XYZ file of C-alpha atoms in Angstrom:
404
model
C 15.712 -22.967 -12.672
C 12.360 -21.258 -13.339
C 12.616 -17.758 -14.815
C 10.057 -15.114 -13.866
C 9.604 -11.586 -15.209
C 7.884 -9.079 -12.903
C 6.217 -5.956 -14.288
C 5.836 -3.284 -11.608
C 6.003 0.450 -12.234
C 6.867 0.967 -8.551
C 9.987 -0.830 -7.327
C 12.887 -0.197 -4.987
C 14.634 2.145 -4.486
C 11.245 3.952 -4.459
C 9.981 4.004 -0.866
C 6.347 3.103 -1.569
C 4.154 0.276 -0.313
C 3.861 -1.104 -3.854
C 7.659 -1.276 -4.089
C 8.046 -3.193 -0.819
C 5.985 -6.159 -2.010
C 8.174 -6.551 -5.117
C 11.325 -6.236 -3.009
C 10.188 -9.162 -0.856
C 9.438 -11.365 -3.854
C 12.744 -10.579 -5.559
C 14.569 -11.430 -2.344
C 12.801 -14.665 -1.359
C 11.714 -16.339 -4.625
C 15.281 -17.516 -5.492
C 15.176 -19.768 -2.401
C 12.544 -21.802 -4.282
C 14.624 -22.143 -7.448
C 13.059 -19.132 -9.183
C 15.238 -16.541 -10.915
C 13.701 -13.075 -10.981
C 14.040 -10.202 -13.424
C 11.758 -7.227 -13.776
C 10.703 -4.027 -15.481
C 10.168 -0.860 -13.441
C 9.905 2.852 -14.057
C 13.181 4.546 -14.972
C 14.398 7.902 -13.770
C 12.253 9.618 -16.402
C 8.464 9.266 -16.580
C 8.669 7.678 -20.043
C 11.585 5.361 -19.276
C 11.524 1.693 -18.300
C 14.393 0.064 -16.416
C 15.245 -3.632 -16.719
C 16.556 -5.165 -13.492
C 17.873 -8.603 -12.567
C 17.809 -10.309 -9.188
C 17.498 -7.080 -7.196
C 15.218 -4.224 -8.370
C 18.047 -1.753 -7.726
C 20.359 -3.712 -10.064
C 19.416 -1.972 -13.321
C 21.070 -3.464 -16.411
C 19.240 -1.509 -19.127
C 17.147 1.656 -19.365
C 14.781 2.059 -22.325
C 13.238 5.448 -23.233
C 10.127 5.571 -25.393
C 7.527 8.084 -26.522
C 3.963 7.515 -25.229
C 1.401 6.574 -27.852
C -1.264 9.058 -28.887
C -4.031 6.650 -27.792
C -2.571 6.414 -24.266
C -2.379 10.184 -23.980
C -5.964 10.593 -25.175
C -7.255 7.950 -22.732
C -5.476 9.559 -19.801
C -6.579 13.085 -20.681
C -10.165 12.108 -21.513
C -10.836 10.099 -18.363
C -8.360 11.931 -16.087
C -7.010 8.545 -14.988
C -3.468 9.771 -14.360
C -2.846 6.942 -11.907
C -3.244 4.266 -14.611
C 0.111 5.400 -16.119
C -0.844 4.239 -19.622
C 1.734 6.520 -21.339
C 4.414 4.271 -19.758
C 3.146 1.303 -21.788
C 5.405 1.943 -24.795
C 8.570 2.135 -22.677
C 7.644 -1.016 -20.747
C 6.902 -2.965 -23.937
C 10.260 -1.915 -25.424
C 12.091 -3.033 -22.289
C 10.333 -6.413 -22.422
C 11.402 -6.878 -26.046
C 15.011 -6.089 -25.105
C 14.841 -8.593 -22.257
C 13.478 -11.327 -24.534
C 16.328 -10.783 -26.994
C 19.055 -11.102 -24.366
C 17.604 -13.561 -21.837
C 14.911 -15.420 -23.746
C 11.238 -15.790 -22.902
C 10.526 -16.358 -19.172
C 8.448 -19.242 -17.877
C 5.972 -16.941 -16.085
C 5.158 -13.223 -16.119
C 3.849 -11.403 -13.021
C 2.255 -7.950 -13.074
C 1.488 -5.995 -9.922
C -0.893 -3.037 -9.734
C -1.347 -0.201 -9.176
C -0.860 1.186 -11.714
C -3.138 -0.528 -14.217
C -0.561 -0.284 -17.024
C 1.380 -3.232 -15.572
C -1.547 -5.591 -16.173
C -2.216 -4.307 -19.683
C 1.383 -4.841 -20.792
C 1.543 -8.279 -19.130
C -1.734 -9.316 -20.760
C -0.332 -8.538 -24.218
C 2.972 -10.290 -23.512
C 1.291 -13.370 -22.087
C -0.921 -13.754 -25.144
C 1.860 -13.172 -27.682
C 4.528 -15.298 -25.961
C 2.019 -17.906 -24.714
C 3.307 -17.901 -21.140
C 1.304 -18.051 -17.868
C 0.373 -14.717 -16.342
C -0.081 -13.954 -12.626
C -1.967 -10.690 -11.946
C -1.321 -9.236 -8.490
C -3.630 -6.533 -7.094
C -2.178 -4.417 -4.280
C -5.373 -2.353 -4.453
C -8.717 -3.602 -5.758
C -9.648 -2.327 -9.194
C -13.431 -2.553 -9.021
C -14.915 -1.354 -5.704
C -11.905 0.887 -5.111
C -13.196 3.675 -2.805
C -10.590 6.115 -4.139
C -11.845 5.822 -7.725
C -14.689 8.283 -7.355
C -15.309 9.852 -10.757
C -18.604 9.124 -12.495
C -17.056 6.853 -15.152
C -14.576 5.055 -12.857
C -16.876 2.118 -11.918
C -17.574 1.420 -15.599
C -13.891 1.466 -16.580
C -12.788 -0.467 -13.489
C -15.321 -3.250 -14.038
C -14.450 -3.532 -17.727
C -10.726 -3.778 -17.056
C -11.243 -6.177 -14.147
C -13.430 -8.561 -16.158
C -10.851 -8.610 -18.945
C -7.958 -9.271 -16.548
C -9.876 -11.937 -14.618
C -10.675 -13.717 -17.874
C -7.159 -13.613 -19.346
C -4.900 -14.115 -16.297
C -3.938 -17.593 -15.089
C -3.774 -16.526 -11.436
C -5.316 -13.615 -9.502
C -3.649 -12.459 -6.274
C -5.363 -10.333 -3.605
C -3.517 -8.912 -0.614
C -6.309 -9.186 1.979
C -8.851 -11.875 2.759
C -11.697 -9.362 2.411
C -10.776 -8.599 -1.208
C -10.456 -12.324 -1.921
C -13.915 -12.939 -0.449
C -15.386 -10.100 -2.530
C -13.834 -11.517 -5.699
C -15.128 -15.022 -5.054
C -18.620 -13.684 -4.446
C -18.607 -11.387 -7.491
C -16.793 -13.739 -9.905
C -17.316 -17.328 -8.730
C -16.313 -18.860 -12.068
C -12.755 -17.575 -11.576
C -12.487 -18.700 -7.920
C -9.962 -21.453 -8.698
C -7.555 -18.808 -10.027
C -7.646 -16.731 -6.848
C -5.460 -16.651 -3.764
C -4.521 -14.190 -1.016
C -0.942 -13.154 -0.250
C -0.766 -10.469 2.447
C 1.873 -7.734 2.101
C 3.734 -8.772 5.252
C 7.212 -7.706 6.346
C 10.837 -8.721 5.856
C 11.860 -10.795 8.919
C 15.558 -10.171 8.201
C 15.098 -6.419 8.627
C 15.658 -5.379 12.215
C 13.697 -2.318 13.208
C 15.556 -0.947 16.205
C 13.270 0.123 18.997
C 10.860 -2.818 19.050
C 11.803 -3.531 22.672
C 12.378 0.059 23.794
C 9.937 1.528 26.309
C 8.176 4.682 25.153
C 9.562 7.977 26.359
C 7.570 9.808 28.989
C 7.219 13.589 29.147
C 4.598 16.305 29.021
C 5.196 16.590 25.275
C 3.975 13.631 23.217
C 4.842 13.147 19.523
C 2.168 11.343 17.445
C 3.658 10.590 14.017
C 2.017 9.586 10.743
C 4.320 8.291 7.998
C 3.171 8.276 4.367
C 0.882 10.017 1.906
C -2.181 11.984 2.960
C -4.840 11.845 0.228
C -8.569 11.845 -0.457
C -10.423 11.044 2.806
C -7.346 9.404 4.335
C -6.490 12.438 6.458
C -6.266 13.062 10.234
C -9.182 15.497 10.680
C -11.064 13.184 13.077
C -8.045 13.122 15.396
C -7.411 16.854 14.974
C -10.992 17.670 15.954
C -10.704 15.399 18.998
C -7.403 16.947 20.131
C -8.976 20.382 19.807
C -11.991 19.417 21.908
C -9.730 17.806 24.543
C -7.054 20.520 24.563
C -8.031 22.057 27.886
C -8.230 18.781 29.796
C -5.336 16.639 28.575
C -2.458 16.013 31.018
C 0.040 16.032 28.127
C 0.528 18.244 25.080
C 0.308 16.048 21.984
C 1.947 17.140 18.739
C 0.682 15.596 15.503
C 3.510 15.239 12.966
C 2.723 14.316 9.349
C 5.703 12.982 7.375
C 4.999 12.458 3.689
C 3.318 14.061 0.668
C -0.015 15.856 0.965
C -1.870 14.899 -2.203
C -4.930 16.358 -3.904
C -6.793 18.145 -1.128
C -5.271 19.667 2.012
C -8.404 21.476 3.209
C -8.154 19.705 6.558
C -5.207 21.976 7.390
C -7.430 25.037 7.007
C -10.261 23.841 9.216
C -10.911 25.351 12.632
C -9.033 22.540 14.381
C -6.219 22.727 11.802
C -5.683 26.429 12.476
C -6.023 25.932 16.247
C -3.420 23.164 16.432
C -0.977 24.920 14.114
C -1.181 28.123 16.146
C -0.334 26.084 19.252
C 2.446 24.265 17.365
C 0.663 20.963 17.844
C 0.430 20.183 14.128
C 3.298 20.074 11.620
C 4.031 18.461 8.262
C 6.934 18.181 5.820
C 4.953 17.466 2.613
C 7.610 15.259 0.983
C 8.353 11.551 0.634
C 11.316 10.435 2.746
C 13.556 7.435 2.153
C 12.876 4.197 4.020
C 15.644 4.562 6.592
C 14.472 8.069 7.490
C 10.895 6.822 7.777
C 11.925 4.005 10.124
C 13.974 6.417 12.220
C 10.954 8.705 12.626
C 8.811 5.718 13.656
C 11.065 4.511 16.437
C 11.653 8.039 17.732
C 7.931 8.730 17.986
C 5.982 8.382 21.219
C 3.010 7.003 19.285
C 2.011 6.310 15.675
C -1.132 7.273 13.773
C -2.635 4.811 11.277
C -5.306 6.096 8.878
C -7.424 3.437 7.189
C -10.147 5.771 5.946
C -12.096 6.326 2.742
C -15.284 8.103 1.723
C -17.301 4.844 1.499
C -15.958 3.478 4.810
C -15.204 0.148 3.149
C -12.910 -2.301 4.890
C -11.083 -3.985 2.011
C -7.442 -2.975 2.435
C -4.649 -2.703 4.995
C -2.284 0.297 4.892
C 1.089 -1.295 4.160
C 2.748 0.833 6.846
C 0.955 -1.265 9.485
C 3.575 -4.002 9.089
C 6.354 -1.548 9.955
C 4.350 0.193 12.652
C 3.756 -2.951 14.698
C 7.454 -3.899 14.572
C 8.594 -0.455 15.705
C 7.246 -1.101 19.184
C 5.349 2.185 19.284
C 1.719 2.370 20.479
C -0.686 2.752 17.560
C -3.833 4.857 17.297
C -5.748 3.476 14.315
C -8.747 5.038 12.608
C -10.332 2.115 10.790
C -13.799 0.568 10.322
C -14.852 -1.982 12.926
C -13.705 -5.557 12.094
C -11.629 -4.340 9.158
C -8.517 -6.339 8.141
C -6.493 -3.561 9.775
C -8.208 -3.976 13.143
C -7.956 -7.766 12.975
C -4.227 -7.661 12.219
C -3.615 -5.215 15.068
C -5.343 -7.605 17.463
C -3.083 -10.451 16.312
C 0.080 -8.349 16.493
C -0.814 -7.392 20.094
C 0.882 -4.011 20.348
C -0.572 -1.299 22.546
C -3.206 0.058 20.223
C -6.662 1.578 20.154
C -8.890 1.295 17.093
C -11.394 4.064 16.397
C -14.290 3.438 14.034
C -14.852 6.636 11.977
C -18.625 6.259 12.405
C -18.391 6.594 16.206
C -19.720 9.703 17.911
C -17.438 12.602 18.802
C -17.832 11.725 22.471
C -16.807 8.094 21.875
C -13.821 9.175 19.792
C -12.711 11.610 22.508
C -12.937 8.868 25.131
C -10.712 6.556 23.078
C -8.200 9.284 22.208
C -7.930 10.308 25.876
C -7.431 6.684 26.957
C -4.760 6.190 24.317
C -2.813 9.319 25.301
C -2.954 8.369 28.976
C -1.610 4.879 28.207
C 1.322 6.004 26.044
C 4.640 5.572 27.802
C 3.497 3.107 30.433
C 4.405 -0.155 28.722
C 6.911 -1.732 26.378
C 5.562 -3.477 23.300
C 6.708 -6.728 21.721
C 5.473 -8.345 18.532
C 3.425 -11.516 18.881
C 4.962 -14.761 17.654
C 1.760 -15.533 15.735
C 2.195 -12.349 13.700
C 5.872 -13.098 13.035
C 5.212 -16.613 11.782
C 2.144 -15.867 9.673
C 3.156 -12.600 8.011
C 6.889 -12.840 7.387
C 7.685 -12.288 3.702
C 9.689 -15.521 3.576
C 6.589 -17.487 4.600
C 4.189 -15.543 2.377
C 6.398 -15.903 -0.703
C 6.025 -19.683 -0.507
C 2.412 -19.410 -1.734
C 3.539 -17.407 -4.775
C 6.385 -19.864 -5.485
C 3.975 -22.791 -5.395
C 1.597 -21.077 -7.828
C 4.509 -20.239 -10.165
C 5.670 -23.862 -10.158
C 2.120 -25.123 -10.769
C 1.764 -22.721 -13.706
C 4.848 -24.191 -15.328
C 3.603 -27.795 -15.182
């Protein structure tokens, strides 16, 4: 039996995209003879929880005080998302694990946040074990890292991780291609493992026809942050308000982070006054999120950023396409998101954010007119290629090769 330790700040029961990927690996790696344990964030910000087999099966919680250097780094560079103050708690939990279970054969770290890679890098060097660094978001070229010093820090950290890690995992083919172009000498370390979905999880509603009425619920599940907001759709709905045959309501379910100015725009005020825009502002648990998806008439997918890069896929896409709901996606042309939607073959329309207002209105009108007229089923190609059981095989093979 091969023993693996996974370092991931975000893990189940947290309902985040970063947690889902770890849940899949913990569930499907044992089928390949790999025993999994891990370190995740505890209930407190400065606590680390040790889990075995299942991320919800916590066997030990370790509190620790953040180091002064970590606090200074975070305050100086305002890089709150790196979570460096958690480093001390994570390191203490690793030490406790080593004392009780011994040193694992392989350590895996998954970011964000960056702290996971830093702790794993230190452990790998000290214990002399292979290290697999998984990137759920790119570090360098991340469009949401937009402070003046971010590119310098990101490139420094990335070069260090690329040099020290034994394997580098991207979660889209576009990120993998960028890495191979930017760092060709590390190309043999690199592979792509998409986020995917759990094929054993049945999302009720995949074969249900959409409801038809004069009132149409368009639902977005998940965080709203930075430029990943629905203003393009809100402006279009406002322009089309007098001519649409149905009354669409845009419902935002999830936290509103950083900047919510889009709610106070002309279209934001117009739609709220007409009760065509609502939001709850809080993270909901996974079952509640799935229930909202399948009860929606249509789903909104926002793959937007200030640079209009096309590197990532919003993890919610994998749930959206299995819910059977029509999808209106705002994403750059030929992005991984658009390509996956074409393979999945649900009823969807993709809107490039660079299109003119007239072109956007035409697509939004066409989408709203089509909602409710067809049932959606998931393509077999999507099922076979992007099931977590299939995707985990690539990780298992790399783990086994690292142990040779």
